[in-house]
């Protein structure tokens, strides 16, 4: 079948969706914070190495599906999954993404994305994007929550047994850039203490969705790595 299996324990989203949802939701928070769709997507694709940016990925998945799944995750994972108002408004306005050619992007007659739909900013009452956030913050706000969630799934809940399996799942299941070695290999490169400390900063600025998990804090105290 051309698939690589990863054995996981039952849990919300298993591995791939469990780690991907915080990343996608944070892109919507970045939109609320004045960031331009193209700026965010280009940064993740061209600078970080993702196969596509989070907004285009949400269009592919379906914005209505994303909202529905996020609500389920919020019920089970609590404040780590907070759904921004822009997502709810888009779903209510029947912007579902690629499937009805109405989402973060415009689509041609063949259903291929052409360019970001800039009418979204006025529709959501956001005004003209300011792009005030740094590239560093944009990347960290998307990637670090995935590391935080992975620490819980791997160390505390044992959803998956090894960091290698997490990275295999993220590379093959989401297109996480292989040259970075996978999510947790990348986390080790950055450093668990750096990630935990920066999550604390973002939690102070933006709320409890960034609060470092207990296993990540424990790793940071002793500067432990995932591998």
PDB file of C-alpha atoms in Angstrom:
ATOM      1  CA  UNK A   1       0.000   0.000   0.000  1.00  0.00           C
ATOM      2  CA  UNK A   2       3.013   2.305   0.179  1.00  0.00           C
ATOM      3  CA  UNK A   3       2.349   3.163   3.832  1.00  0.00           C
ATOM      4  CA  UNK A   4       4.654   3.128   6.859  1.00  0.00           C
ATOM      5  CA  UNK A   5       2.806   1.943   9.984  1.00  0.00           C
ATOM      6  CA  UNK A   6       3.445   3.338  13.448  1.00  0.00           C
ATOM      7  CA  UNK A   7       2.003   1.473  16.441  1.00  0.00           C
ATOM      8  CA  UNK A   8       0.168   3.848  18.779  1.00  0.00           C
ATOM      9  CA  UNK A   9      -2.007   3.688  21.851  1.00  0.00           C
ATOM     10  CA  UNK A  10      -5.559   4.993  21.609  1.00  0.00           C
ATOM     11  CA  UNK A  11      -5.910   8.688  22.308  1.00  0.00           C
ATOM     12  CA  UNK A  12      -7.314  11.868  20.729  1.00  0.00           C
ATOM     13  CA  UNK A  13      -5.727  12.296  17.306  1.00  0.00           C
ATOM     14  CA  UNK A  14      -3.279   9.415  17.912  1.00  0.00           C
ATOM     15  CA  UNK A  15       0.092  10.972  16.930  1.00  0.00           C
ATOM     16  CA  UNK A  16      -0.029  12.970  13.692  1.00  0.00           C
ATOM     17  CA  UNK A  17      -3.297  14.835  14.246  1.00  0.00           C
ATOM     18  CA  UNK A  18      -2.550  15.247  17.957  1.00  0.00           C
ATOM     19  CA  UNK A  19       0.593  17.196  17.098  1.00  0.00           C
ATOM     20  CA  UNK A  20      -0.686  18.909  13.951  1.00  0.00           C
ATOM     21  CA  UNK A  21      -3.831  20.527  15.364  1.00  0.00           C
ATOM     22  CA  UNK A  22      -2.013  22.980  17.702  1.00  0.00           C
ATOM     23  CA  UNK A  23       0.165  24.072  14.760  1.00  0.00           C
ATOM     24  CA  UNK A  24      -2.817  24.757  12.507  1.00  0.00           C
ATOM     25  CA  UNK A  25      -4.811  26.540  15.199  1.00  0.00           C
ATOM     26  CA  UNK A  26      -1.870  28.798  15.992  1.00  0.00           C
ATOM     27  CA  UNK A  27      -1.799  29.951  12.367  1.00  0.00           C
ATOM     28  CA  UNK A  28      -5.351  31.225  12.863  1.00  0.00           C
ATOM     29  CA  UNK A  29      -4.229  33.037  16.022  1.00  0.00           C
ATOM     30  CA  UNK A  30      -1.432  34.623  13.970  1.00  0.00           C
ATOM     31  CA  UNK A  31      -4.086  35.824  11.524  1.00  0.00           C
ATOM     32  CA  UNK A  32      -5.987  37.425  14.415  1.00  0.00           C
ATOM     33  CA  UNK A  33      -2.719  39.029  15.536  1.00  0.00           C
ATOM     34  CA  UNK A  34      -2.368  40.872  12.228  1.00  0.00           C
ATOM     35  CA  UNK A  35      -0.286  38.503  10.134  1.00  0.00           C
ATOM     36  CA  UNK A  36      -0.820  38.125   6.403  1.00  0.00           C
ATOM     37  CA  UNK A  37      -1.772  34.700   5.022  1.00  0.00           C
ATOM     38  CA  UNK A  38       0.943  34.768   2.348  1.00  0.00           C
ATOM     39  CA  UNK A  39       3.627  35.925   4.795  1.00  0.00           C
ATOM     40  CA  UNK A  40       2.956  33.031   7.192  1.00  0.00           C
ATOM     41  CA  UNK A  41       2.621  30.368   4.496  1.00  0.00           C
ATOM     42  CA  UNK A  42       5.746  31.530   2.641  1.00  0.00           C
ATOM     43  CA  UNK A  43       7.734  31.549   5.880  1.00  0.00           C
ATOM     44  CA  UNK A  44       6.837  27.970   6.799  1.00  0.00           C
ATOM     45  CA  UNK A  45       7.312  26.690   3.264  1.00  0.00           C
ATOM     46  CA  UNK A  46      10.350  28.600   2.020  1.00  0.00           C
ATOM     47  CA  UNK A  47      12.259  29.201   5.247  1.00  0.00           C
ATOM     48  CA  UNK A  48      11.322  26.323   7.541  1.00  0.00           C
ATOM     49  CA  UNK A  49      10.811  23.697   4.823  1.00  0.00           C
ATOM     50  CA  UNK A  50       7.203  22.542   5.148  1.00  0.00           C
ATOM     51  CA  UNK A  51       5.636  21.224   1.909  1.00  0.00           C
ATOM     52  CA  UNK A  52       2.914  23.882   2.241  1.00  0.00           C
ATOM     53  CA  UNK A  53       1.979  26.577   4.719  1.00  0.00           C
ATOM     54  CA  UNK A  54      -0.625  26.060   7.468  1.00  0.00           C
ATOM     55  CA  UNK A  55      -3.336  28.143   5.764  1.00  0.00           C
ATOM     56  CA  UNK A  56      -3.105  26.201   2.523  1.00  0.00           C
ATOM     57  CA  UNK A  57      -3.107  22.970   4.530  1.00  0.00           C
ATOM     58  CA  UNK A  58      -6.280  24.045   6.347  1.00  0.00           C
ATOM     59  CA  UNK A  59      -7.898  24.708   2.972  1.00  0.00           C
ATOM     60  CA  UNK A  60      -6.892  21.201   1.856  1.00  0.00           C
ATOM     61  CA  UNK A  61      -8.263  19.569   5.016  1.00  0.00           C
ATOM     62  CA  UNK A  62     -11.416  21.691   5.125  1.00  0.00           C
ATOM     63  CA  UNK A  63     -11.894  24.619   7.497  1.00  0.00           C
ATOM     64  CA  UNK A  64     -15.188  23.182   8.763  1.00  0.00           C
ATOM     65  CA  UNK A  65     -13.457  19.872   9.496  1.00  0.00           C
ATOM     66  CA  UNK A  66     -10.681  21.720  11.314  1.00  0.00           C
ATOM     67  CA  UNK A  67     -13.159  23.546  13.538  1.00  0.00           C
ATOM     68  CA  UNK A  68     -15.052  20.349  14.341  1.00  0.00           C
ATOM     69  CA  UNK A  69     -11.872  18.442  15.232  1.00  0.00           C
ATOM     70  CA  UNK A  70     -10.535  21.372  17.269  1.00  0.00           C
ATOM     71  CA  UNK A  71     -13.702  21.416  19.380  1.00  0.00           C
ATOM     72  CA  UNK A  72     -13.226  17.720  20.168  1.00  0.00           C
ATOM     73  CA  UNK A  73      -9.573  18.333  21.049  1.00  0.00           C
ATOM     74  CA  UNK A  74     -10.521  21.240  23.310  1.00  0.00           C
ATOM     75  CA  UNK A  75     -12.897  18.964  25.236  1.00  0.00           C
ATOM     76  CA  UNK A  76     -10.154  16.376  25.793  1.00  0.00           C
ATOM     77  CA  UNK A  77      -6.954  18.437  25.935  1.00  0.00           C
ATOM     78  CA  UNK A  78      -8.323  21.571  27.597  1.00  0.00           C
ATOM     79  CA  UNK A  79      -6.743  25.014  27.335  1.00  0.00           C
ATOM     80  CA  UNK A  80      -3.890  23.818  25.113  1.00  0.00           C
ATOM     81  CA  UNK A  81      -6.403  23.854  22.260  1.00  0.00           C
ATOM     82  CA  UNK A  82      -8.154  27.217  22.116  1.00  0.00           C
ATOM     83  CA  UNK A  83     -10.157  27.908  18.950  1.00  0.00           C
ATOM     84  CA  UNK A  84      -9.810  31.513  17.711  1.00  0.00           C
ATOM     85  CA  UNK A  85     -12.934  33.374  16.633  1.00  0.00           C
ATOM     86  CA  UNK A  86     -11.700  33.712  13.057  1.00  0.00           C
ATOM     87  CA  UNK A  87     -11.993  29.960  12.535  1.00  0.00           C
ATOM     88  CA  UNK A  88     -15.552  29.872  13.830  1.00  0.00           C
ATOM     89  CA  UNK A  89     -16.534  32.851  11.650  1.00  0.00           C
ATOM     90  CA  UNK A  90     -15.027  31.281   8.536  1.00  0.00           C
ATOM     91  CA  UNK A  91     -16.889  28.014   9.063  1.00  0.00           C
ATOM     92  CA  UNK A  92     -20.139  29.847   9.797  1.00  0.00           C
ATOM     93  CA  UNK A  93     -19.624  31.891   6.615  1.00  0.00           C
ATOM     94  CA  UNK A  94     -19.315  28.648   4.651  1.00  0.00           C
ATOM     95  CA  UNK A  95     -15.657  29.158   3.839  1.00  0.00           C
ATOM     96  CA  UNK A  96     -14.744  25.504   3.811  1.00  0.00           C
ATOM     97  CA  UNK A  97     -11.559  25.643   1.738  1.00  0.00           C
ATOM     98  CA  UNK A  98     -10.699  23.759  -1.410  1.00  0.00           C
ATOM     99  CA  UNK A  99     -13.852  21.634  -1.466  1.00  0.00           C
ATOM    100  CA  UNK A 100     -16.107  24.607  -2.164  1.00  0.00           C
ATOM    101  CA  UNK A 101     -13.373  26.877  -3.599  1.00  0.00           C
ATOM    102  CA  UNK A 102     -13.785  29.324  -0.750  1.00  0.00           C
ATOM    103  CA  UNK A 103     -11.199  29.480   1.991  1.00  0.00           C
ATOM    104  CA  UNK A 104      -7.954  31.228   2.754  1.00  0.00           C
ATOM    105  CA  UNK A 105      -7.117  30.985  -0.958  1.00  0.00           C
ATOM    106  CA  UNK A 106      -8.846  31.701  -4.272  1.00  0.00           C
ATOM    107  CA  UNK A 107      -9.280  28.803  -6.693  1.00  0.00           C
ATOM    108  CA  UNK A 108      -9.429  28.498 -10.472  1.00  0.00           C
ATOM    109  CA  UNK A 109     -12.013  26.536 -12.437  1.00  0.00           C
ATOM    110  CA  UNK A 110      -9.955  23.351 -12.014  1.00  0.00           C
ATOM    111  CA  UNK A 111      -9.922  23.738  -8.229  1.00  0.00           C
ATOM    112  CA  UNK A 112      -6.267  24.748  -7.964  1.00  0.00           C
ATOM    113  CA  UNK A 113      -5.279  27.513  -5.519  1.00  0.00           C
ATOM    114  CA  UNK A 114      -4.156  30.733  -7.170  1.00  0.00           C
ATOM    115  CA  UNK A 115      -3.512  33.359  -4.486  1.00  0.00           C
ATOM    116  CA  UNK A 116      -4.595  34.223  -0.936  1.00  0.00           C
ATOM    117  CA  UNK A 117      -8.116  35.646  -0.753  1.00  0.00           C
ATOM    118  CA  UNK A 118      -7.447  39.065   0.749  1.00  0.00           C
ATOM    119  CA  UNK A 119     -11.161  39.788   1.153  1.00  0.00           C
ATOM    120  CA  UNK A 120     -10.928  37.565   4.231  1.00  0.00           C
ATOM    121  CA  UNK A 121      -9.358  40.346   6.319  1.00  0.00           C
ATOM    122  CA  UNK A 122     -12.297  42.711   5.896  1.00  0.00           C
ATOM    123  CA  UNK A 123     -14.812  39.875   6.180  1.00  0.00           C
ATOM    124  CA  UNK A 124     -13.397  38.953   9.577  1.00  0.00           C
ATOM    125  CA  UNK A 125     -13.093  42.573  10.695  1.00  0.00           C
ATOM    126  CA  UNK A 126      -9.303  42.326  10.970  1.00  0.00           C
ATOM    127  CA  UNK A 127      -8.320  45.328   8.878  1.00  0.00           C
ATOM    128  CA  UNK A 128      -5.126  45.469   6.830  1.00  0.00           C
ATOM    129  CA  UNK A 129      -2.450  43.001   8.030  1.00  0.00           C
ATOM    130  CA  UNK A 130       0.370  44.681   9.939  1.00  0.00           C
ATOM    131  CA  UNK A 131       2.860  41.791   9.809  1.00  0.00           C
ATOM    132  CA  UNK A 132       4.271  43.109  13.080  1.00  0.00           C
ATOM    133  CA  UNK A 133       5.545  39.765  14.398  1.00  0.00           C
ATOM    134  CA  UNK A 134       9.076  38.529  13.761  1.00  0.00           C
ATOM    135  CA  UNK A 135       9.842  35.463  11.645  1.00  0.00           C
ATOM    136  CA  UNK A 136      11.280  33.844  14.765  1.00  0.00           C
ATOM    137  CA  UNK A 137       8.045  34.268  16.738  1.00  0.00           C
ATOM    138  CA  UNK A 138       5.883  33.000  13.874  1.00  0.00           C
ATOM    139  CA  UNK A 139       7.925  29.802  13.572  1.00  0.00           C
ATOM    140  CA  UNK A 140       8.182  29.225  17.323  1.00  0.00           C
ATOM    141  CA  UNK A 141       4.466  29.758  17.956  1.00  0.00           C
ATOM    142  CA  UNK A 142       3.672  27.039  15.426  1.00  0.00           C
ATOM    143  CA  UNK A 143       6.411  24.499  16.100  1.00  0.00           C
ATOM    144  CA  UNK A 144       7.025  24.709  19.862  1.00  0.00           C
ATOM    145  CA  UNK A 145       3.428  23.736  20.820  1.00  0.00           C
ATOM    146  CA  UNK A 146       3.881  20.599  18.690  1.00  0.00           C
ATOM    147  CA  UNK A 147       6.999  19.737  20.705  1.00  0.00           C
ATOM    148  CA  UNK A 148       5.083  20.415  23.921  1.00  0.00           C
ATOM    149  CA  UNK A 149       2.290  18.068  22.855  1.00  0.00           C
ATOM    150  CA  UNK A 150       4.803  15.442  21.729  1.00  0.00           C
ATOM    151  CA  UNK A 151       6.420  15.452  25.183  1.00  0.00           C
ATOM    152  CA  UNK A 152       3.049  14.598  26.732  1.00  0.00           C
ATOM    153  CA  UNK A 153       2.165  11.953  24.143  1.00  0.00           C
ATOM    154  CA  UNK A 154       5.583  10.283  24.304  1.00  0.00           C
ATOM    155  CA  UNK A 155       6.672  10.569  27.948  1.00  0.00           C
ATOM    156  CA  UNK A 156       3.540  10.921  30.068  1.00  0.00           C
ATOM    157  CA  UNK A 157       0.792   9.182  28.094  1.00  0.00           C
ATOM    158  CA  UNK A 158       2.922   6.701  26.144  1.00  0.00           C
ATOM    159  CA  UNK A 159       0.766   7.127  23.041  1.00  0.00           C
ATOM    160  CA  UNK A 160       3.876   6.199  21.102  1.00  0.00           C
ATOM    161  CA  UNK A 161       6.962   4.378  22.364  1.00  0.00           C
ATOM    162  CA  UNK A 162       9.979   6.147  20.879  1.00  0.00           C
ATOM    163  CA  UNK A 163      11.024   9.577  19.561  1.00  0.00           C
ATOM    164  CA  UNK A 164      12.034   7.868  16.317  1.00  0.00           C
ATOM    165  CA  UNK A 165       8.419   6.834  15.782  1.00  0.00           C
ATOM    166  CA  UNK A 166       7.204  10.374  16.439  1.00  0.00           C
ATOM    167  CA  UNK A 167       9.623  11.740  13.857  1.00  0.00           C
ATOM    168  CA  UNK A 168       8.775   9.018  11.344  1.00  0.00           C
ATOM    169  CA  UNK A 169       5.078   9.804  11.715  1.00  0.00           C
ATOM    170  CA  UNK A 170       5.615  13.562  11.358  1.00  0.00           C
ATOM    171  CA  UNK A 171       7.899  13.310   8.333  1.00  0.00           C
ATOM    172  CA  UNK A 172       5.795  10.799   6.419  1.00  0.00           C
ATOM    173  CA  UNK A 173       2.393  11.935   7.698  1.00  0.00           C
ATOM    174  CA  UNK A 174       2.724  15.736   7.586  1.00  0.00           C
ATOM    175  CA  UNK A 175       5.769  16.407   5.437  1.00  0.00           C
ATOM    176  CA  UNK A 176       7.742  17.821   8.357  1.00  0.00           C
ATOM    177  CA  UNK A 177      11.090  18.693   6.725  1.00  0.00           C
ATOM    178  CA  UNK A 178      13.239  15.567   6.702  1.00  0.00           C
ATOM    179  CA  UNK A 179      16.447  17.604   6.571  1.00  0.00           C
ATOM    180  CA  UNK A 180      15.631  18.772  10.113  1.00  0.00           C
ATOM    181  CA  UNK A 181      15.538  15.144  11.240  1.00  0.00           C
ATOM    182  CA  UNK A 182      11.900  15.256  12.367  1.00  0.00           C
ATOM    183  CA  UNK A 183      10.083  17.235  15.057  1.00  0.00           C
ATOM    184  CA  UNK A 184      11.909  15.843  18.091  1.00  0.00           C
ATOM    185  CA  UNK A 185      15.334  15.769  16.473  1.00  0.00           C
ATOM    186  CA  UNK A 186      14.727  19.437  15.668  1.00  0.00           C
ATOM    187  CA  UNK A 187      13.657  20.039  19.278  1.00  0.00           C
ATOM    188  CA  UNK A 188      16.921  18.521  20.501  1.00  0.00           C
ATOM    189  CA  UNK A 189      18.826  20.842  18.159  1.00  0.00           C
ATOM    190  CA  UNK A 190      17.058  23.887  19.601  1.00  0.00           C
ATOM    191  CA  UNK A 191      17.204  22.581  23.184  1.00  0.00           C
ATOM    192  CA  UNK A 192      14.375  21.600  25.528  1.00  0.00           C
ATOM    193  CA  UNK A 193      15.289  24.369  27.973  1.00  0.00           C
ATOM    194  CA  UNK A 194      15.105  27.009  25.226  1.00  0.00           C
ATOM    195  CA  UNK A 195      11.725  25.683  24.080  1.00  0.00           C
ATOM    196  CA  UNK A 196      10.239  25.477  27.590  1.00  0.00           C
ATOM    197  CA  UNK A 197      11.482  28.964  28.492  1.00  0.00           C
ATOM    198  CA  UNK A 198      10.104  30.472  25.302  1.00  0.00           C
ATOM    199  CA  UNK A 199       6.747  28.745  25.808  1.00  0.00           C
ATOM    200  CA  UNK A 200       6.595  30.376  29.247  1.00  0.00           C
ATOM    201  CA  UNK A 201       7.138  33.761  27.609  1.00  0.00           C
ATOM    202  CA  UNK A 202       4.370  33.137  25.071  1.00  0.00           C
ATOM    203  CA  UNK A 203       2.052  31.842  27.823  1.00  0.00           C
ATOM    204  CA  UNK A 204       2.489  35.170  29.620  1.00  0.00           C
ATOM    205  CA  UNK A 205       1.818  37.098  26.405  1.00  0.00           C
ATOM    206  CA  UNK A 206      -0.907  35.020  24.781  1.00  0.00           C
ATOM    207  CA  UNK A 207      -2.445  32.681  27.321  1.00  0.00           C
ATOM    208  CA  UNK A 208      -2.391  29.133  28.721  1.00  0.00           C
ATOM    209  CA  UNK A 209      -2.310  27.341  25.379  1.00  0.00           C
ATOM    210  CA  UNK A 210       1.476  27.852  25.478  1.00  0.00           C
ATOM    211  CA  UNK A 211       2.024  26.617  29.021  1.00  0.00           C
ATOM    212  CA  UNK A 212       4.883  24.073  29.015  1.00  0.00           C
ATOM    213  CA  UNK A 213       3.794  20.549  29.931  1.00  0.00           C
ATOM    214  CA  UNK A 214       5.210  18.826  33.018  1.00  0.00           C
ATOM    215  CA  UNK A 215       7.348  16.366  31.039  1.00  0.00           C
ATOM    216  CA  UNK A 216       8.860  19.163  28.964  1.00  0.00           C
ATOM    217  CA  UNK A 217       9.574  21.205  32.091  1.00  0.00           C
ATOM    218  CA  UNK A 218      11.258  18.197  33.695  1.00  0.00           C
ATOM    219  CA  UNK A 219      13.417  17.708  30.616  1.00  0.00           C
ATOM    220  CA  UNK A 220      14.313  21.408  30.560  1.00  0.00           C
ATOM    221  CA  UNK A 221      15.441  21.418  34.222  1.00  0.00           C
ATOM    222  CA  UNK A 222      18.133  18.848  33.486  1.00  0.00           C
ATOM    223  CA  UNK A 223      18.621  19.905  29.851  1.00  0.00           C
ATOM    224  CA  UNK A 224      17.617  16.413  28.731  1.00  0.00           C
ATOM    225  CA  UNK A 225      17.023  15.621  25.082  1.00  0.00           C
ATOM    226  CA  UNK A 226      14.374  13.430  23.445  1.00  0.00           C
ATOM    227  CA  UNK A 227      17.001  11.199  21.864  1.00  0.00           C
TER     228      UNK A 227
END
